[in-house]
Amino acid sequence: MEAGRSPNIEILTNATLHSVEGKPGAFNALVHQEPRYIDEDKCTACGMCKMYCPRPVADFYNESLAVIHAPRIDYPQAIPSAYYIDPKACLRVNYETCNLCAQTCTAGAIDFSQKPKDVELNVGAVILAPGFGKIDNQVLSRFGYGRFPDVVTSYEIERLTCASGPSEGHVIRLSDGRAPKKIAFLQCVGSRDETCGNGYCSSVCCMYAFKEAAIIKEHEPEVDITFFFMDVRTQGKGFDEARKRAESKYSFRVVRARVPRVEQVDGKLGLVWVDEEGTSRNELFDMVVLSVGLEAPEDAHIISAAAGCELNHYEFAKTSVQNPLTTTRPGIFTAGAFQGPKDVPESVTQASGVAALASELLADARGTRTVTLTYPEEDRTLLEEEPRIGVFVCHCGVNIAGVVDVKAVRDYAATLPNVVLYDDVLYSCSQDALKGIAQKIKNNRLNRVVIAACSPRTHEPLFQDTLKSVGVNPALFEMANVRDQCAWVHAHEPEAATQKSKDLVRMAVAKARLLTPLESQTVGVNPRALVIGGGGAGMTAALSVAEQGYECLIVEKNDVLGGNLARLKWTADGQDAPRILKEMIDRVRKHPKIKVLLGAKLESVSGYVGNFVSTVKVKEKVQTIEHGVILVATGAKEYRPKSYLYGENDRVMTQLELEERLAKGKTSLKNISNVVMIQCVGSRGDDMQHCSRLCCTQAVRNALKVKELKPDANVFVLYRDMRTYGFHEDLYSAARRKGINFIRYDLENRPEVLKNKASGLTVRFFDKLLGDTLDLDADLAVLSVGVEPTDNTGLSKLLKAPLTQDGFFLEAHAKLRPVEVAVDGIYLCGLAHGPKSLDETVAQAKAAAAKAVIPLAKGRVSVTPLVSHVDQGVCIGCGLCESLCPYKAIELVKVDKRKKAQTITASCKGCGICASHCPTLAISMGGFTDEAIFAQIHAFAQQEQEVR
Amino acid sequence: MADKSGSVLILGGGIAGIQSAMDLAELGYYVYLVEKKASIGGVMAKLDKTFPTNDCAI
């Protein structure tokens, strides 16, 4: 959405990359562009062309579950918000017949004279983010897809459960249109399957399957849902918790089996599988959902040839653990699913990370090509008039209009005082609708605008920008949330929901009447970064900030740099970890823009984004540091178990301890023939609730190392779910081929480590296949102990940056702001955010560096105008506000020998705690004055008739 | 230095491409976002809700 509004992002649609010539910093890229046949600038997305088109075709956006026409827009919020003509379907393009659409288009936007063209672009860097491809239908047909209509893919379920999708949110069987009662989800379709060439794990299907199933249950509570998993791979931050909640809330059944094929039996679908006890089972279902994996894009070869970079053996972009976002050609980077299968938070993280890489490369040319957006000056004469309020009621497709009578709400708005314009809009956030709203504001000289739609949390800035574009102060805007807080929650009571929408609109109008313009301010930025922690994450982030041209100070509590990276011997792709560390430390040490404080502790932090002042204690000496941003990279530690004889018997060790031992070579395994590894020690409901994410891959890699050093050694891995996601699955497959034994255990039957008489160890576990407890002799018992957060409470308080229940730092938004914390100017990376592997840490550290450099590069930060204001004539200087403010944004100052409160505008978040507690009502909130709020409350109490 | 360009080409207008484009624009670079299809958004625009918070994908 925002991308469509930036003046520095030029979108070229229907376009493909043909070639990239030149060198890093100065490439010449050739882009081929097919015509849209509809002029983007002229099209108003009115849809008239579509209505007159005589040519129906299948809608690919809706997984061919609906019918559309040759002129089309993919979805109402699409960017560019203009129609285009599908040349394959269009009669005019193919046969020179029919010209109906061009004749009906009142905007004159349809232009059949458009020709394909080649565009030459001079760019400093190229980023490849083409996403992923679809699993071939041939693979799906093994599960009956294409033959049995009630076998559907997860993509089809996404569209079926969507309220604006082809079935308006109802999950139906495609064979008879009836609601299914029993649904089976088959996992790993097209993933972890070497027969179809995809040996890797797609990393996202477990999560989306749970999500889709939960949404189905919300729509149809009676339906029974069964999942067929090999391993449940919900290793992401907070994902295990979400899965467990979903499992118990919706009583999902989880079967651990891979179903080989699907048969149709009497209009139902028959599944046959072998359970964990070795028994063959069969059952009938009404619907089968295939959780299809991610594949390399179909055009991966074309992209790699055009960009001149290599692909890996699965045809994704070839990268390394050390440089996960760099392709084999310098200056050409990659992010997202093309780099390897991954979910949204990780794609977003990589996307920011890759921005940092391009920014490092092109630091010298920063700002040479950009343009700044200017707004017309505010029309101050508008406010001399009485409030002239415009009310726009949004349909949000069927999200609101499916429940609320939008037209009735619109007409009701017309009866309210000071409302001079009222209208309803299909999607108020679409670009064409915004243009229309802007025009209406201007033409009707509106000086207050109310939009009844979704949440200001997501859409207020967008609408405020529309006001600004026509010279209206953005504070003269109010939203009524008739979607999230009305249509969605009262989906079964349309009449009451319509009434509530009217109430909300009446309240919003009452408040809008009293809104006053607010000035937004900007403050300067100190162009230095403070990095807390000198491990792999901290050093990577600092190097990136420095390469982007800004000074950096690393504060490390230990006397050496390196953190946990110093204990790693080799990476998942077999690289020498100590060498990577040494190179990193050398670069940090030599970089003129980086300073390092060792044995240092952060004592205090004050200030706000752009202007922080911190004190750091180094060997009893306290230094004061001024800086603009903070990067938190404090890492985590290896968990220390209190069980399994750890610390009592030197044959019991952690994976990292085994790694240190194996690094010594063959002698380290002298007299060792049986190695037993135990997964999830400390993690996933043991001492800690979270999954530590990296231990499965670590165990498999170490198991392979044992086999490499001593091929006749026996290695057993006792696990709960093997979570070797992504390309790590290759290591798991290799381990099984090498004869390493993997045995699953449940939380109720944890393995035990016991001393035996022969000075060795016995590992006792429950074998499901035999249904009995077995004893294994072990020369070494290796515990996969997981990642424990360091005690972050002190730092959390210092920074006012919240922690998760597990004790890691909490990001501002799990999907869209994965490396920022809620406090502006503070960024997050590495193990302090949650367990992750080295490549993920590197990508995240780069991402944090990109985000941190944004305010440094801008040189100024703008402060939200929604801040508190103290009427010092009324203030009695009691100091209650200062003690309550969670952002250190209000302080007591001396005014004429008396103490008075004063807001530090740049720190203020506009939360209103001070205003609500002030005993003399001396504090008012910008945009939320007492007067306006009271008016809103009074309006709530008014009945509809009274207003009339 | 005049020999480096202050612009970046991003191939792919999905969630990754869009995020990169927005960050680079904020960092002071001009971005060409090259998309194969007629609109940006990629696969995420097809998703109804996202795991685990069920936030609206659009």
PDB file of N, CA and C in Angstrom, chain A residues 457-513:
ATOM      1  N   ARG A 457      -5.313   2.096  13.367  1.00  0.00           N
ATOM      2  CA  ARG A 457      -4.018   1.464  13.599  1.00  0.00           C
ATOM      3  C   ARG A 457      -3.310   1.186  12.268  1.00  0.00           C
ATOM      4  N   THR A 458      -4.067   0.737  11.282  1.00  0.00           N
ATOM      5  CA  THR A 458      -3.446   0.406  10.006  1.00  0.00           C
ATOM      6  C   THR A 458      -3.660   1.478   8.938  1.00  0.00           C
ATOM      7  N   HIS A 459      -4.778   2.180   8.993  1.00  0.00           N
ATOM      8  CA  HIS A 459      -5.131   3.012   7.853  1.00  0.00           C
ATOM      9  C   HIS A 459      -5.147   4.512   8.085  1.00  0.00           C
ATOM     10  N   GLU A 460      -5.031   4.948   9.345  1.00  0.00           N
ATOM     11  CA  GLU A 460      -5.106   6.385   9.598  1.00  0.00           C
ATOM     12  C   GLU A 460      -4.062   7.176   8.810  1.00  0.00           C
ATOM     13  N   PRO A 461      -2.772   6.729   8.809  1.00  0.00           N
ATOM     14  CA  PRO A 461      -1.758   7.514   8.089  1.00  0.00           C
ATOM     15  C   PRO A 461      -2.098   7.693   6.611  1.00  0.00           C
ATOM     16  N   LEU A 462      -2.674   6.650   6.019  1.00  0.00           N
ATOM     17  CA  LEU A 462      -3.016   6.689   4.606  1.00  0.00           C
ATOM     18  C   LEU A 462      -4.065   7.774   4.338  1.00  0.00           C
ATOM     19  N   PHE A 463      -5.110   7.801   5.176  1.00  0.00           N
ATOM     20  CA  PHE A 463      -6.171   8.782   4.985  1.00  0.00           C
ATOM     21  C   PHE A 463      -5.676  10.184   5.319  1.00  0.00           C
ATOM     22  N   GLN A 464      -4.846  10.282   6.354  1.00  0.00           N
ATOM     23  CA  GLN A 464      -4.324  11.602   6.725  1.00  0.00           C
ATOM     24  C   GLN A 464      -3.482  12.185   5.595  1.00  0.00           C
ATOM     25  N   ASP A 465      -2.765  11.291   4.921  1.00  0.00           N
ATOM     26  CA  ASP A 465      -1.959  11.720   3.790  1.00  0.00           C
ATOM     27  C   ASP A 465      -2.844  12.309   2.690  1.00  0.00           C
ATOM     28  N   THR A 466      -4.018  11.708   2.525  1.00  0.00           N
ATOM     29  CA  THR A 466      -4.972  12.198   1.531  1.00  0.00           C
ATOM     30  C   THR A 466      -5.417  13.620   1.883  1.00  0.00           C
ATOM     31  N   LEU A 467      -5.638  13.859   3.172  1.00  0.00           N
ATOM     32  CA  LEU A 467      -6.002  15.211   3.608  1.00  0.00           C
ATOM     33  C   LEU A 467      -4.872  16.184   3.277  1.00  0.00           C
ATOM     34  N   LYS A 468      -3.633  15.746   3.626  1.00  0.00           N
ATOM     35  CA  LYS A 468      -2.479  16.617   3.381  1.00  0.00           C
ATOM     36  C   LYS A 468      -2.355  16.975   1.902  1.00  0.00           C
ATOM     37  N   SER A 469      -2.696  16.003   1.039  1.00  0.00           N
ATOM     38  CA  SER A 469      -2.505  16.214  -0.389  1.00  0.00           C
ATOM     39  C   SER A 469      -3.410  17.324  -0.930  1.00  0.00           C
ATOM     40  N   VAL A 470      -4.447  17.703  -0.168  1.00  0.00           N
ATOM     41  CA  VAL A 470      -5.307  18.796  -0.632  1.00  0.00           C
ATOM     42  C   VAL A 470      -5.295  19.963   0.355  1.00  0.00           C
ATOM     43  N   GLY A 471      -4.188  20.046   1.112  1.00  0.00           N
ATOM     44  CA  GLY A 471      -3.994  21.229   1.952  1.00  0.00           C
ATOM     45  C   GLY A 471      -4.820  21.266   3.226  1.00  0.00           C
ATOM     46  N   VAL A 472      -5.239  20.070   3.711  1.00  0.00           N
ATOM     47  CA  VAL A 472      -5.990  20.031   4.969  1.00  0.00           C
ATOM     48  C   VAL A 472      -5.092  19.425   6.045  1.00  0.00           C
ATOM     49  N   ASN A 473      -5.050  20.047   7.223  1.00  0.00           N
ATOM     50  CA  ASN A 473      -4.215  19.526   8.301  1.00  0.00           C
ATOM     51  C   ASN A 473      -4.659  18.095   8.659  1.00  0.00           C
ATOM     52  N   PRO A 474      -3.699  17.146   8.749  1.00  0.00           N
ATOM     53  CA  PRO A 474      -4.073  15.739   8.960  1.00  0.00           C
ATOM     54  C   PRO A 474      -4.764  15.470  10.288  1.00  0.00           C
ATOM     55  N   ALA A 475      -4.670  16.401  11.237  1.00  0.00           N
ATOM     56  CA  ALA A 475      -5.336  16.170  12.529  1.00  0.00           C
ATOM     57  C   ALA A 475      -6.837  16.392  12.439  1.00  0.00           C
ATOM     58  N   LEU A 476      -7.303  16.920  11.312  1.00  0.00           N
ATOM     59  CA  LEU A 476      -8.735  17.201  11.169  1.00  0.00           C
ATOM     60  C   LEU A 476      -9.458  15.973  10.623  1.00  0.00           C
ATOM     61  N   PHE A 477      -9.014  14.816  11.087  1.00  0.00           N
ATOM     62  CA  PHE A 477      -9.508  13.554  10.557  1.00  0.00           C
ATOM     63  C   PHE A 477      -9.910  12.627  11.704  1.00  0.00           C
ATOM     64  N   GLU A 478     -10.996  11.907  11.516  1.00  0.00           N
ATOM     65  CA  GLU A 478     -11.434  10.968  12.547  1.00  0.00           C
ATOM     66  C   GLU A 478     -11.939   9.685  11.875  1.00  0.00           C
ATOM     67  N   MET A 479     -11.628   8.541  12.499  1.00  0.00           N
ATOM     68  CA  MET A 479     -12.125   7.275  11.944  1.00  0.00           C
ATOM     69  C   MET A 479     -13.168   6.665  12.865  1.00  0.00           C
ATOM     70  N   ALA A 480     -14.154   6.013  12.265  1.00  0.00           N
ATOM     71  CA  ALA A 480     -15.081   5.186  13.036  1.00  0.00           C
ATOM     72  C   ALA A 480     -14.801   3.752  12.594  1.00  0.00           C
ATOM     73  N   ASN A 481     -14.442   2.919  13.543  1.00  0.00           N
ATOM     74  CA  ASN A 481     -14.060   1.551  13.196  1.00  0.00           C
ATOM     75  C   ASN A 481     -15.299   0.657  13.110  1.00  0.00           C
ATOM     76  N   VAL A 482     -15.901   0.642  11.931  1.00  0.00           N
ATOM     77  CA  VAL A 482     -17.122  -0.160  11.776  1.00  0.00           C
ATOM     78  C   VAL A 482     -16.833  -1.557  11.221  1.00  0.00           C
ATOM     79  N   ARG A 483     -15.550  -1.880  11.038  1.00  0.00           N
ATOM     80  CA  ARG A 483     -15.214  -3.231  10.570  1.00  0.00           C
ATOM     81  C   ARG A 483     -14.769  -4.094  11.748  1.00  0.00           C
ATOM     82  N   ASP A 484     -13.529  -3.888  12.206  1.00  0.00           N
ATOM     83  CA  ASP A 484     -12.976  -4.722  13.273  1.00  0.00           C
ATOM     84  C   ASP A 484     -13.863  -4.724  14.516  1.00  0.00           C
ATOM     85  N   GLN A 485     -14.375  -3.512  14.866  1.00  0.00           N
ATOM     86  CA  GLN A 485     -15.106  -3.402  16.118  1.00  0.00           C
ATOM     87  C   GLN A 485     -16.616  -3.473  15.918  1.00  0.00           C
ATOM     88  N   CYS A 486     -17.039  -3.783  14.700  1.00  0.00           N
ATOM     89  CA  CYS A 486     -18.481  -3.865  14.489  1.00  0.00           C
ATOM     90  C   CYS A 486     -18.842  -5.033  13.568  1.00  0.00           C
ATOM     91  N   ALA A 487     -18.587  -4.878  12.270  1.00  0.00           N
ATOM     92  CA  ALA A 487     -19.017  -5.927  11.333  1.00  0.00           C
ATOM     93  C   ALA A 487     -18.407  -7.293  11.676  1.00  0.00           C
ATOM     94  N   TRP A 488     -17.129  -7.294  12.037  1.00  0.00           N
ATOM     95  CA  TRP A 488     -16.486  -8.575  12.312  1.00  0.00           C
ATOM     96  C   TRP A 488     -16.999  -9.233  13.595  1.00  0.00           C
ATOM     97  N   VAL A 489     -17.190  -8.407  14.622  1.00  0.00           N
ATOM     98  CA  VAL A 489     -17.589  -9.007  15.905  1.00  0.00           C
ATOM     99  C   VAL A 489     -19.091  -9.246  16.016  1.00  0.00           C
ATOM    100  N   HIS A 490     -19.862  -8.578  15.144  1.00  0.00           N
ATOM    101  CA  HIS A 490     -21.312  -8.797  15.206  1.00  0.00           C
ATOM    102  C   HIS A 490     -21.802  -9.414  13.901  1.00  0.00           C
ATOM    103  N   ALA A 491     -21.019 -10.328  13.366  1.00  0.00           N
ATOM    104  CA  ALA A 491     -21.317 -10.880  12.043  1.00  0.00           C
ATOM    105  C   ALA A 491     -22.710 -11.499  11.976  1.00  0.00           C
ATOM    106  N   HIS A 492     -23.240 -11.966  13.109  1.00  0.00           N
ATOM    107  CA  HIS A 492     -24.536 -12.656  13.078  1.00  0.00           C
ATOM    108  C   HIS A 492     -25.708 -11.744  13.450  1.00  0.00           C
ATOM    109  N   GLU A 493     -25.424 -10.462  13.684  1.00  0.00           N
ATOM    110  CA  GLU A 493     -26.510  -9.546  14.064  1.00  0.00           C
ATOM    111  C   GLU A 493     -26.478  -8.313  13.167  1.00  0.00           C
ATOM    112  N   PRO A 494     -26.847  -8.469  11.908  1.00  0.00           N
ATOM    113  CA  PRO A 494     -26.705  -7.359  10.958  1.00  0.00           C
ATOM    114  C   PRO A 494     -27.461  -6.097  11.379  1.00  0.00           C
ATOM    115  N   GLU A 495     -28.660  -6.249  11.950  1.00  0.00           N
ATOM    116  CA  GLU A 495     -29.426  -5.041  12.287  1.00  0.00           C
ATOM    117  C   GLU A 495     -28.767  -4.266  13.412  1.00  0.00           C
ATOM    118  N   ALA A 496     -28.384  -5.015  14.459  1.00  0.00           N
ATOM    119  CA  ALA A 496     -27.729  -4.365  15.592  1.00  0.00           C
ATOM    120  C   ALA A 496     -26.400  -3.756  15.151  1.00  0.00           C
ATOM    121  N   ALA A 497     -25.723  -4.451  14.235  1.00  0.00           N
ATOM    122  CA  ALA A 497     -24.430  -3.947  13.765  1.00  0.00           C
ATOM    123  C   ALA A 497     -24.613  -2.648  12.988  1.00  0.00           C
ATOM    124  N   THR A 498     -25.689  -2.571  12.216  1.00  0.00           N
ATOM    125  CA  THR A 498     -25.971  -1.340  11.469  1.00  0.00           C
ATOM    126  C   THR A 498     -26.252  -0.201  12.450  1.00  0.00           C
ATOM    127  N   GLN A 499     -27.035  -0.510  13.480  1.00  0.00           N
ATOM    128  CA  GLN A 499     -27.343   0.501  14.492  1.00  0.00           C
ATOM    129  C   GLN A 499     -26.052   0.971  15.176  1.00  0.00           C
ATOM    130  N   LYS A 500     -25.197  -0.003  15.513  1.00  0.00           N
ATOM    131  CA  LYS A 500     -23.940   0.356  16.187  1.00  0.00           C
ATOM    132  C   LYS A 500     -23.063   1.211  15.267  1.00  0.00           C
ATOM    133  N   SER A 501     -23.076   0.888  13.977  1.00  0.00           N
ATOM    134  CA  SER A 501     -22.289   1.674  13.027  1.00  0.00           C
ATOM    135  C   SER A 501     -22.772   3.117  13.013  1.00  0.00           C
ATOM    136  N   LYS A 502     -24.101   3.275  13.081  1.00  0.00           N
ATOM    137  CA  LYS A 502     -24.654   4.634  13.115  1.00  0.00           C
ATOM    138  C   LYS A 502     -24.181   5.353  14.378  1.00  0.00           C
ATOM    139  N   ASP A 503     -24.220   4.618  15.515  1.00  0.00           N
ATOM    140  CA  ASP A 503     -23.756   5.215  16.774  1.00  0.00           C
ATOM    141  C   ASP A 503     -22.302   5.656  16.653  1.00  0.00           C
ATOM    142  N   LEU A 504     -21.485   4.766  16.078  1.00  0.00           N
ATOM    143  CA  LEU A 504     -20.044   5.069  15.958  1.00  0.00           C
ATOM    144  C   LEU A 504     -19.829   6.292  15.065  1.00  0.00           C
ATOM    145  N   VAL A 505     -20.598   6.361  14.003  1.00  0.00           N
ATOM    146  CA  VAL A 505     -20.458   7.502  13.089  1.00  0.00           C
ATOM    147  C   VAL A 505     -20.902   8.790  13.787  1.00  0.00           C
ATOM    148  N   ARG A 506     -22.007   8.707  14.515  1.00  0.00           N
ATOM    149  CA  ARG A 506     -22.507   9.889  15.237  1.00  0.00           C
ATOM    150  C   ARG A 506     -21.430  10.384  16.220  1.00  0.00           C
ATOM    151  N   MET A 507     -20.799   9.438  16.929  1.00  0.00           N
ATOM    152  CA  MET A 507     -19.761   9.803  17.894  1.00  0.00           C
ATOM    153  C   MET A 507     -18.555  10.431  17.200  1.00  0.00           C
ATOM    154  N   ALA A 508     -18.177   9.821  16.066  1.00  0.00           N
ATOM    155  CA  ALA A 508     -17.006  10.327  15.347  1.00  0.00           C
ATOM    156  C   ALA A 508     -17.269  11.747  14.835  1.00  0.00           C
ATOM    157  N   VAL A 509     -18.486  11.971  14.361  1.00  0.00           N
ATOM    158  CA  VAL A 509     -18.829  13.297  13.846  1.00  0.00           C
ATOM    159  C   VAL A 509     -18.811  14.316  14.992  1.00  0.00           C
ATOM    160  N   ALA A 510     -19.335  13.894  16.154  1.00  0.00           N
ATOM    161  CA  ALA A 510     -19.355  14.796  17.311  1.00  0.00           C
ATOM    162  C   ALA A 510     -17.934  15.188  17.695  1.00  0.00           C
ATOM    163  N   LYS A 511     -17.039  14.229  17.628  1.00  0.00           N
ATOM    164  CA  LYS A 511     -15.649  14.521  17.978  1.00  0.00           C
ATOM    165  C   LYS A 511     -15.006  15.384  16.886  1.00  0.00           C
ATOM    166  N   ALA A 512     -15.282  15.024  15.643  1.00  0.00           N
ATOM    167  CA  ALA A 512     -14.660  15.716  14.514  1.00  0.00           C
ATOM    168  C   ALA A 512     -14.957  17.208  14.554  1.00  0.00           C
ATOM    169  N   ARG A 513     -16.152  17.523  15.012  1.00  0.00           N
ATOM    170  CA  ARG A 513     -16.578  18.918  15.065  1.00  0.00           C
ATOM    171  C   ARG A 513     -15.592  19.754  15.891  1.00  0.00           C
TER     172      ARG A 513
END
